[in-house]
CSV table of C-alpha atoms in Angstrom, one decimal:
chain,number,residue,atom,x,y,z
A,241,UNK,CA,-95.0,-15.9,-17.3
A,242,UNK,CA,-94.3,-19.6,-16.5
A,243,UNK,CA,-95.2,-21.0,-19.8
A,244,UNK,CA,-93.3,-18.1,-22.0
A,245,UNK,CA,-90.0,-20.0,-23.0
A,246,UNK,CA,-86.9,-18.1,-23.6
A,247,UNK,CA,-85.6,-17.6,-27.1
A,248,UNK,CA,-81.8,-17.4,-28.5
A,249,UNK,CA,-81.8,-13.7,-29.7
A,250,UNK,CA,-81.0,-13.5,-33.5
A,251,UNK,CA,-77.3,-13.1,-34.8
A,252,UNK,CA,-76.3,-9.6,-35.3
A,253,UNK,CA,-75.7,-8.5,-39.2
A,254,UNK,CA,-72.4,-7.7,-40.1
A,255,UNK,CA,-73.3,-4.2,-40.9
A,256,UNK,CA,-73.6,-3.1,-37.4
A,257,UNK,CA,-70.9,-3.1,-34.3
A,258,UNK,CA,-71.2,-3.5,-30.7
A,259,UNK,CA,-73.4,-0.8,-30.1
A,260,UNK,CA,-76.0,-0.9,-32.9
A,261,UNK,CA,-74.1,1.3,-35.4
A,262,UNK,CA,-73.7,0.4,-39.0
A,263,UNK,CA,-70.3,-0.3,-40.1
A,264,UNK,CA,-68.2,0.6,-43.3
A,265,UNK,CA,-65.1,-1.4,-44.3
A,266,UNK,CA,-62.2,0.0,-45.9
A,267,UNK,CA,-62.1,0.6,-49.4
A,268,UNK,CA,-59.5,0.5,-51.6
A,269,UNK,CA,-59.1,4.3,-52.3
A,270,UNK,CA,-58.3,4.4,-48.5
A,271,UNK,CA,-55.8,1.8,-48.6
A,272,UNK,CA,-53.8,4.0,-51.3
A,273,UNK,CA,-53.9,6.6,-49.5
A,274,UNK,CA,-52.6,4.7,-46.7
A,275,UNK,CA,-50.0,3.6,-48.0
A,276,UNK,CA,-48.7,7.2,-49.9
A,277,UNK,CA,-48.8,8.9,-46.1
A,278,UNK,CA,-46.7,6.0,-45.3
A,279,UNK,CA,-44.3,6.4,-48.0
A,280,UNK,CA,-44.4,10.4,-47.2
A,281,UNK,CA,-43.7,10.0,-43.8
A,282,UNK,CA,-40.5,7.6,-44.6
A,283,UNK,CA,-39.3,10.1,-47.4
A,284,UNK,CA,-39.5,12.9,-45.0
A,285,UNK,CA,-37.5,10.9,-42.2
A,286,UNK,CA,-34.9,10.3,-44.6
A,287,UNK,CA,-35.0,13.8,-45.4
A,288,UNK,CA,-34.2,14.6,-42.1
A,289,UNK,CA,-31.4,12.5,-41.3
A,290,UNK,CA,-29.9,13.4,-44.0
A,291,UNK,CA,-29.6,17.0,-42.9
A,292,UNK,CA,-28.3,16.3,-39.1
A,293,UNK,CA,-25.9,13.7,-40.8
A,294,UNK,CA,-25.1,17.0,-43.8
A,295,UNK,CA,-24.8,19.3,-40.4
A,296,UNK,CA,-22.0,17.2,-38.6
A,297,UNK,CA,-20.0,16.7,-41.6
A,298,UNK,CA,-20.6,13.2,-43.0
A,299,UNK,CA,-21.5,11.9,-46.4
A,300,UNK,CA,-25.1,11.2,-46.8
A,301,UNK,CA,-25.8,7.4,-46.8
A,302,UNK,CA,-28.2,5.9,-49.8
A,303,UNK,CA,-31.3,4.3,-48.2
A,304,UNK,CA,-32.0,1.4,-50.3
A,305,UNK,CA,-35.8,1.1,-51.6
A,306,UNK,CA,-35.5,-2.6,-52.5
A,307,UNK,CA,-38.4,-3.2,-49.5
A,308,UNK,CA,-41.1,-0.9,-51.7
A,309,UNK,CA,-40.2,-3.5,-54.8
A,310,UNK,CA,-42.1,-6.7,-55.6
A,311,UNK,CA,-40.6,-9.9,-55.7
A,312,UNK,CA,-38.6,-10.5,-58.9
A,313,UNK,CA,-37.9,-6.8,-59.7
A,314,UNK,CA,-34.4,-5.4,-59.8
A,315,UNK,CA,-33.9,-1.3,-58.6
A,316,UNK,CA,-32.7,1.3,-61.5
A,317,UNK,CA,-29.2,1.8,-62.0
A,318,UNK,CA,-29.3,5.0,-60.6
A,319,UNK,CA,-31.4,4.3,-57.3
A,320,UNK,CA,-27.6,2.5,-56.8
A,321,UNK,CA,-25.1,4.9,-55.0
A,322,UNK,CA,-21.5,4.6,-55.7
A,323,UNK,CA,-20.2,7.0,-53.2
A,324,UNK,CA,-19.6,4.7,-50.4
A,325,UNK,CA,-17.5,2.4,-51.9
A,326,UNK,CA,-14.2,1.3,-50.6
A,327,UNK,CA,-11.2,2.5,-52.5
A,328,UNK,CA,-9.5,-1.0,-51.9
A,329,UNK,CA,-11.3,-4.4,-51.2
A,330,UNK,CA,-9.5,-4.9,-48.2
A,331,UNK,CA,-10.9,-1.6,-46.7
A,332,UNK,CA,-13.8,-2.7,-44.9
A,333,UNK,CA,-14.9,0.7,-43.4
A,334,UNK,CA,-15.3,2.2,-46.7
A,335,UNK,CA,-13.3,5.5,-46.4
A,336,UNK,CA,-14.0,8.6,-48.0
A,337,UNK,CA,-10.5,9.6,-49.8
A,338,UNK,CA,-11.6,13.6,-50.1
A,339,UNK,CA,-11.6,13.7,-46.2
A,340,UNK,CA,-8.5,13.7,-43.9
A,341,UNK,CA,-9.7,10.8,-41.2
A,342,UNK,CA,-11.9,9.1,-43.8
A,343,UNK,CA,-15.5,8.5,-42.9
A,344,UNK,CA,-17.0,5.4,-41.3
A,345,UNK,CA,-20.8,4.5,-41.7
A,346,UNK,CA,-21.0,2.8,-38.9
A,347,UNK,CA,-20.3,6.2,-37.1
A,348,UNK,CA,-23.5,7.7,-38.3
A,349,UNK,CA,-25.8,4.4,-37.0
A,350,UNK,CA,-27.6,5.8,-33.8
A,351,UNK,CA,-27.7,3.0,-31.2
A,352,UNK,CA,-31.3,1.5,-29.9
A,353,UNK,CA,-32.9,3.7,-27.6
A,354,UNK,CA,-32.4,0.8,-24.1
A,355,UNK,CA,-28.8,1.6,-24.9
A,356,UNK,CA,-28.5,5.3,-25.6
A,357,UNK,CA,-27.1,5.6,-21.7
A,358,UNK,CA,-24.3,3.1,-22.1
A,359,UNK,CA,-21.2,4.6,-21.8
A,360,UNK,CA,-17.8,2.3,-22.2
A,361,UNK,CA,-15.1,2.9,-20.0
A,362,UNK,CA,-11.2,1.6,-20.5
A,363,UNK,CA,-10.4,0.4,-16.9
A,364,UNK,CA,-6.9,0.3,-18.1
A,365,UNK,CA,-6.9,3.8,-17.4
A,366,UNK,CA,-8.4,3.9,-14.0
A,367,UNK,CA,-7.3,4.1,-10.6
A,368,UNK,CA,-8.9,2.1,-7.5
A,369,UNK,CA,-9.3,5.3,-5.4
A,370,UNK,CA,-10.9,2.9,-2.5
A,371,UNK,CA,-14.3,4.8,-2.9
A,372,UNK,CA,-14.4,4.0,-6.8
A,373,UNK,CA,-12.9,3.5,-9.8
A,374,UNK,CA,-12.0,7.2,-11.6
A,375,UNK,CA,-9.8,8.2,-14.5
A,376,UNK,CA,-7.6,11.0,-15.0
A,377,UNK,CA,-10.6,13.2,-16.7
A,378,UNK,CA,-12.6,13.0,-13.7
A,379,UNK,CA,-9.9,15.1,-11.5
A,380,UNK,CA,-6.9,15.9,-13.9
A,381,UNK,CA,-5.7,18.0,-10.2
A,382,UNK,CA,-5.5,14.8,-8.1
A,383,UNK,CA,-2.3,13.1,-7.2
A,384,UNK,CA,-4.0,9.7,-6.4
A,385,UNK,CA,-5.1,10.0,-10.0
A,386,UNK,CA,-2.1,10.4,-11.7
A,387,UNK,CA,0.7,7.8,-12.5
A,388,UNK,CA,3.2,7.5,-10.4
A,389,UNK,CA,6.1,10.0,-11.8
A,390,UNK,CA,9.3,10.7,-9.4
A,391,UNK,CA,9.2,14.3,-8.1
A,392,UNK,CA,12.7,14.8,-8.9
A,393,UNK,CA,12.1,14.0,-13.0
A,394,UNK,CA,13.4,16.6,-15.4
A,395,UNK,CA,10.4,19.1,-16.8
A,396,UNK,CA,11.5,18.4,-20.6
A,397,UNK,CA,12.2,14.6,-20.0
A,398,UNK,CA,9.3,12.0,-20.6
A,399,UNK,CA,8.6,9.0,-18.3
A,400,UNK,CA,9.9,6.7,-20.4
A,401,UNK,CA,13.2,8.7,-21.1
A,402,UNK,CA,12.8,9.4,-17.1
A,403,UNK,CA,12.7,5.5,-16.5
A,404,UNK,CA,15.5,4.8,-19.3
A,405,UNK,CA,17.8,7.3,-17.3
A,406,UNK,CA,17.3,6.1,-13.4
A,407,UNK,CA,18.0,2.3,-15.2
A,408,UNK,CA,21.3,3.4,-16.5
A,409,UNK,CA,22.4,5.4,-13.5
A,410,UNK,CA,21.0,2.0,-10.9
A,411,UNK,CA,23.5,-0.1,-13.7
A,412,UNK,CA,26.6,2.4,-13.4
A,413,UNK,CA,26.1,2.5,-9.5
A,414,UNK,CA,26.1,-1.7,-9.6
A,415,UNK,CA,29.2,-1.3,-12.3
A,416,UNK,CA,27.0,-3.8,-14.6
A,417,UNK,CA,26.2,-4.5,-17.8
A,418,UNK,CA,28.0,-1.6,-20.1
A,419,UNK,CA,29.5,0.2,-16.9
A,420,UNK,CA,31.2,-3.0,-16.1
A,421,UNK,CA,35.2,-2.4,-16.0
A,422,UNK,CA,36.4,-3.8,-19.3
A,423,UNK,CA,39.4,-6.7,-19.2
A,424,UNK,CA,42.6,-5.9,-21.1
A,425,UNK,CA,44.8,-8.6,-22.6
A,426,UNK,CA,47.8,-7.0,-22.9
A,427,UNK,CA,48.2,-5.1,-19.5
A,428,UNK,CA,47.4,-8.6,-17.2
A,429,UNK,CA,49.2,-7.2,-13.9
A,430,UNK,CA,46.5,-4.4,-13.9
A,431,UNK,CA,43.8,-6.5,-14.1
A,432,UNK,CA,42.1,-7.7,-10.7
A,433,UNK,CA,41.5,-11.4,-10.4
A,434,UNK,CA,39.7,-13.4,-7.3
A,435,UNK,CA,41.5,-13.5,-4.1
A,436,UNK,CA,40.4,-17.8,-4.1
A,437,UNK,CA,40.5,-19.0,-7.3
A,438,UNK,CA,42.5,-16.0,-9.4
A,439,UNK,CA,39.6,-15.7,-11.8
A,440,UNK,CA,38.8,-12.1,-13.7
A,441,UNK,CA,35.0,-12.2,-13.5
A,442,UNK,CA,35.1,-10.4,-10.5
A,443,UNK,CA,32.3,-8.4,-8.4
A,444,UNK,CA,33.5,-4.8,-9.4
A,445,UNK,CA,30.6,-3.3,-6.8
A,446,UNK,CA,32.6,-5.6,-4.0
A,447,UNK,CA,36.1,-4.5,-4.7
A,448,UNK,CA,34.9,-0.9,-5.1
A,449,UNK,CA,33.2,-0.9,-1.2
A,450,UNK,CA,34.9,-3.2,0.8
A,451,UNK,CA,38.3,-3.8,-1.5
A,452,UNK,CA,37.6,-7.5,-1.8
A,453,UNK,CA,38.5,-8.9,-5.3
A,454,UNK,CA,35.8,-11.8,-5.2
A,455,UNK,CA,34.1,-13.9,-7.8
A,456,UNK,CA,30.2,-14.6,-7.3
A,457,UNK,CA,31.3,-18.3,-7.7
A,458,UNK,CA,33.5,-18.0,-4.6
A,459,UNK,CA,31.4,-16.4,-2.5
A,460,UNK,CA,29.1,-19.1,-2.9
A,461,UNK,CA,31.8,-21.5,-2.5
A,462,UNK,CA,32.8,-20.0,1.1
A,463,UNK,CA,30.0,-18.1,3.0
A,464,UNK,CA,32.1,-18.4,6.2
A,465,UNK,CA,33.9,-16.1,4.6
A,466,UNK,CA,32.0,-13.6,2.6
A,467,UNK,CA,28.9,-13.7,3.8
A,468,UNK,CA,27.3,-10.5,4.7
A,469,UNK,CA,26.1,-9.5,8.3
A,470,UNK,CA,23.6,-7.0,9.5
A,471,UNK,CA,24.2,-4.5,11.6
A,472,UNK,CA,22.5,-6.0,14.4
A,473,UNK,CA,24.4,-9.4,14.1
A,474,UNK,CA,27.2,-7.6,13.8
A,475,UNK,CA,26.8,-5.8,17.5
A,476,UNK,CA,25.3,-9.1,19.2
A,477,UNK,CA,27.4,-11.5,17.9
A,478,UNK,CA,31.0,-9.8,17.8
A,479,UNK,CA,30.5,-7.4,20.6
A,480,UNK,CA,30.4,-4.8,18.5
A,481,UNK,CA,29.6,-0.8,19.4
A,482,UNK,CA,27.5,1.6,16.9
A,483,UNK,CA,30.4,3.9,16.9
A,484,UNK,CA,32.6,1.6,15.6
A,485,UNK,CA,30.1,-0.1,13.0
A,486,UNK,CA,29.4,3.1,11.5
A,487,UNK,CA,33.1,4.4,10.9
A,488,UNK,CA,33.5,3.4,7.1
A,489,UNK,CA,37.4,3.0,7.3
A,490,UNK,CA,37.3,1.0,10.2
A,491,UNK,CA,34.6,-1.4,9.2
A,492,UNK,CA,33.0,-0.7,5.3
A,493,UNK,CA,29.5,-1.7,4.9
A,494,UNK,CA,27.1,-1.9,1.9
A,495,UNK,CA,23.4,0.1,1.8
A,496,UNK,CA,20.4,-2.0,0.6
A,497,UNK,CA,16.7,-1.0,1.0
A,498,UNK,CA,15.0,-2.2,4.3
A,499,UNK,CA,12.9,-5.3,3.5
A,500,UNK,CA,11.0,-5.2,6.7
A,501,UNK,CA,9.4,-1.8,5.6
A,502,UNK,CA,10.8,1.1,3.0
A,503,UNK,CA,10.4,3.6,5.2
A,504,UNK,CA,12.6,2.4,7.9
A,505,UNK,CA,16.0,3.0,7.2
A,506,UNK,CA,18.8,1.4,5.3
A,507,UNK,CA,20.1,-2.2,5.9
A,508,UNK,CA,24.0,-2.3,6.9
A,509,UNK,CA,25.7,-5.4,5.3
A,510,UNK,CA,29.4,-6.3,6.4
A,511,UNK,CA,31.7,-8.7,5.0
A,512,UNK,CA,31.8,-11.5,7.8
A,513,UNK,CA,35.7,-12.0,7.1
A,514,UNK,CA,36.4,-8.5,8.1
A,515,UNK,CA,34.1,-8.4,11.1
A,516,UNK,CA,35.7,-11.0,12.3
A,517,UNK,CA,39.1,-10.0,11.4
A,518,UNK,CA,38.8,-6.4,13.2
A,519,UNK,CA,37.2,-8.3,16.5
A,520,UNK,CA,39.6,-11.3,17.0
A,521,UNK,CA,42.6,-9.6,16.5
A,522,UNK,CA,42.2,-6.0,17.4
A,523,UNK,CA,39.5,-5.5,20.0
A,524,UNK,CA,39.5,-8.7,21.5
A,525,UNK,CA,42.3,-10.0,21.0
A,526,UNK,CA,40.9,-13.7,19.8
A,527,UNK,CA,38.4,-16.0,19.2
A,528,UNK,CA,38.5,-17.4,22.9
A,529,UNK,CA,38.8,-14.0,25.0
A,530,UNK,CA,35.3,-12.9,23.0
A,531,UNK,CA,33.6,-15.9,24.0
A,532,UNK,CA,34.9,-15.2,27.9
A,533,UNK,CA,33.4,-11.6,27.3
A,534,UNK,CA,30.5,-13.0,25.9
A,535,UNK,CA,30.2,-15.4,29.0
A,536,UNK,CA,30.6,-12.5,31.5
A,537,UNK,CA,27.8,-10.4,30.2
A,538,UNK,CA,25.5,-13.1,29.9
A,539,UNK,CA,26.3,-13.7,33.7
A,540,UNK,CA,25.8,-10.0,34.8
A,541,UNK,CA,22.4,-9.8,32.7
A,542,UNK,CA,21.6,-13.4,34.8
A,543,UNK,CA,22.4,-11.5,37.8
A,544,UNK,CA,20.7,-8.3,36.8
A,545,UNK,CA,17.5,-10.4,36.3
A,546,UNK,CA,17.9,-12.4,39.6
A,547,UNK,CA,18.5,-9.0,41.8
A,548,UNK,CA,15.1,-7.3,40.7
A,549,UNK,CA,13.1,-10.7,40.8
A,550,UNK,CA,14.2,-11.0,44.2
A,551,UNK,CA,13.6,-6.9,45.0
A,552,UNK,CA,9.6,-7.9,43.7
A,553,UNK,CA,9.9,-10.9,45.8
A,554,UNK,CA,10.5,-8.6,48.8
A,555,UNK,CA,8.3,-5.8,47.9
A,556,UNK,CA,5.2,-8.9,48.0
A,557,UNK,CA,6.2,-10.0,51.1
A,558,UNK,CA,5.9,-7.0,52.8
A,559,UNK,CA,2.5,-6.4,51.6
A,560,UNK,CA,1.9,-9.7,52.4
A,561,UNK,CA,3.4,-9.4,56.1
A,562,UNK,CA,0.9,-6.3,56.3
A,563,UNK,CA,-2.2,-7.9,55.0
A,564,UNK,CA,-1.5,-10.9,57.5
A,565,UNK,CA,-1.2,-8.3,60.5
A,566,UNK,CA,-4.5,-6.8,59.7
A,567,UNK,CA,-6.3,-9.8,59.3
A,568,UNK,CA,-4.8,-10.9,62.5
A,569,UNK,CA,-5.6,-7.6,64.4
A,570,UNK,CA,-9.8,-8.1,62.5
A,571,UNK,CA,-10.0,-11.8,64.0
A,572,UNK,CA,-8.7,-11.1,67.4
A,573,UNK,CA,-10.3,-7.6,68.3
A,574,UNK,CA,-12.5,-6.5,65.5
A,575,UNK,CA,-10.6,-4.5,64.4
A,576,UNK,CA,-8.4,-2.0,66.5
A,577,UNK,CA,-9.6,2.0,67.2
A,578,UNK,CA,-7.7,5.3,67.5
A,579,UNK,CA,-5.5,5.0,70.7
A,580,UNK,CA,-5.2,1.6,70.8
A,581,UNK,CA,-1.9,0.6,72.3
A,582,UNK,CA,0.1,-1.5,69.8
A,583,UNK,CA,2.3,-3.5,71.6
A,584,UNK,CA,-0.3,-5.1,74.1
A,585,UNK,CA,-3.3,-5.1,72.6
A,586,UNK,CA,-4.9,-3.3,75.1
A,587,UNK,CA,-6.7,0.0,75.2
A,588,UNK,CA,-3.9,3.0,75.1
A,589,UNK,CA,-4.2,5.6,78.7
A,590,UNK,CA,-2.2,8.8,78.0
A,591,UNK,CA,0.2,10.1,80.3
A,592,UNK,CA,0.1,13.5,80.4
A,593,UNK,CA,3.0,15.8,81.3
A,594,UNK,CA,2.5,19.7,82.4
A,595,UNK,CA,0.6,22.5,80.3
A,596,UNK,CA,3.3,25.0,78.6
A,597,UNK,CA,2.1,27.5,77.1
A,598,UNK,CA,2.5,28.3,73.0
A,599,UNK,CA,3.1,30.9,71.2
A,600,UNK,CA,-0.6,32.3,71.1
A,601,UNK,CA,-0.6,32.1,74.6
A,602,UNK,CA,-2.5,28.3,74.7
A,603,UNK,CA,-1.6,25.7,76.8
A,604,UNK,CA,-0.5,22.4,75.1
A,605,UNK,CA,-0.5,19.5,77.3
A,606,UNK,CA,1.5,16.4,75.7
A,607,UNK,CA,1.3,12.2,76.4
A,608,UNK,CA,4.4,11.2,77.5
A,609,UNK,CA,4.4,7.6,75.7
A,610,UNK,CA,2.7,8.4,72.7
A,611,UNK,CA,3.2,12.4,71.8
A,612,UNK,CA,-0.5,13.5,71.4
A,613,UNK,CA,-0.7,16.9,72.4
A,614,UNK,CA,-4.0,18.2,73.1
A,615,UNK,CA,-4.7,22.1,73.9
A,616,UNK,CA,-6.2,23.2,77.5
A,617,UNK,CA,-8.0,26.5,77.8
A,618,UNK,CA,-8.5,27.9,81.4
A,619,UNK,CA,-12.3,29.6,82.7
């Protein structure tokens, strides 16, 4: 066995495979028909698309054969379809003029199958619901969905003609733009001018509330004058009560949205002039007896202050008396008991008075110095 050496094994002939077999290879006559069930296969494809593209109503589109020509050859005239050509040559899309709409090919090209899920969504149209973004398709019944219409617009009114309208009616409230009061020439003593500077630009809104011919350059020019107040100002600063703030003869005041929150209510804006002018002159007389009222209240809330910091003052030195006591009674004694006399110190010996009879029919005896009463029954 030792002196047997081992031999290469002869290469295999190419007439047999892996396993031993003979092999064939493939002859031309295979190869042609190859290539036919390849060319029948694509012709019936075609076939087909053409009839689900015949089925949803679109023109059938001409599959070009120049990939089954050699190099060098040129396709028939009639392989080359003419029905898809644009009817101007700036239309790109190629529409067909028979059909309303037109037809576009590139409505008929079926997207690769990694992308046949993708849908495209216009997030102009959505709404951040805070759990997602929807559109009005998803829940055509939800408010949060829809846009933001005013409850009071007109059935047959659109939202733009709703929008148009509440501009016009905000401008004719203002008196502004083509509400504004016109200016005659010829009648000048009917025409309102500025109280300062006699100018006829005035603030129409102004004269109409609080009868104040003003400019809007004058009311910059002097905001000692016609500034506005708040309410709140108005009652702090002047002394002012609610009743009187809120009676329009007496004391006219303008409306504006609240710009700490919109639903609180209304702002209250008076003309600092007339503020001033009602509480100088008519409630207080002047300038120097509010100030003296103003001084007296401030003293009284002082005192106010002062009398229940001293009633808490009191209030913590009784219970500080009475912890004190305790503590004192705790170091001395231990503690005192039930009876304990409270004066001395000492241990409390009842006096009792005579037995009298209840009205059960018990005998109630009674300690003359501290009131116990204790009942005796009689064997």
């Amino acid at each position: 066995m030792a002196s047997e050496r081992l031999s290469t094994p002869p290469p295999r002939s190419a007439s047999t495979n892996s396993t031993g077999l003979p092999t064939s290879s493939i002859t031309p006559e295979q190869v042609k028909r190859i290539e036919i069930n390849r060319l029948k296969a694509k012709a019936l494809r075609d076939q087909q698309e053409a009839e689900a593209r015949k089925q949803n109503g679109a023109p059938s589109l001409h599959r070009s054969n120049s990939g089954n020509l050699a190099a060098g050859q040129k396709r028939a005239p009639d392989a080359i379809s003419t029905s898809n050509v644009p009817t101007t040559p700036r239309d790109g899309w190629g529409k067909d003029p028979g059909k309303s709409g037109g037809f576009r090919p590139l409505d008929a090209i079926r997207p690769a199958r990694n992308f046949t899920k993708f849908v495209e969504y216009d997030f102009s149209k959505m709404t951040d619901t805070k759990g997602g973004f929807l559109a009005e398709e998803d829940d055509p019944h939800s408010n949060a969905l829809q846009k933001a219409i005013p409850e009071d617009k007109p059935a047959h009114m659109t939202l733009k003609e709703w929008q148009r309208h509440q501009l016009l009616r905000s401008l004719r409230q203002r008196k502004e733009g083509p509400f504004e009061p016109g200016i005659s020439a010829l009648k000048r003593e009917e025409n309102k001018a500025c109280r300062e500077c006699g100018s006829l630009e005035i603030d129409f809104k102004w004269e109409e509330i609080f009868a104040c011919a003003i400019c809007n350059a004058c009311k910059e020019k002097f905001p000692d004058k016609y500034s506005l107040l708040t309410k709140t100002e108005a009652r702090e600063d002047y002394l002012l009560t609610d009743p009187e703030l809120k009676d329009q003869e007496l004391l006219p005041h303008l409306e504006r949205p609240n710009p700490h929150k919109a639903t609180f209510h209304n702002m209250m804006l008076f003309l600092r002039y007339q503020v001033e002018e009602y509480a100088f002159e008519k409630k207080w007389g002047s300038a120097e007896a509010l100030d003296e009222e103003f001084s007296r209240r401030e003293k009284e809330k002082k005192k106010r202050k002062e009398d229940k910091f001293k009633l808490k003052l009191q209030d913590l030195k009784k219970k500080t008396r009475v912890d004190a006591y305790r503590r004192s009674r705790q170091g001395r004694g231990g503690g005192g008991q039930f009876g304990d006399e409270i004066g001395s110190g000492g241990k409390h010996t009842h006096t009792w008075g005579r037995a009298v009879e209840n009205a059960e029919g018990i005998g109630v005896k009674t300690c003359v110095d501290c009131g116990m009463e204790v009942e005796e029954l009689e064997f």
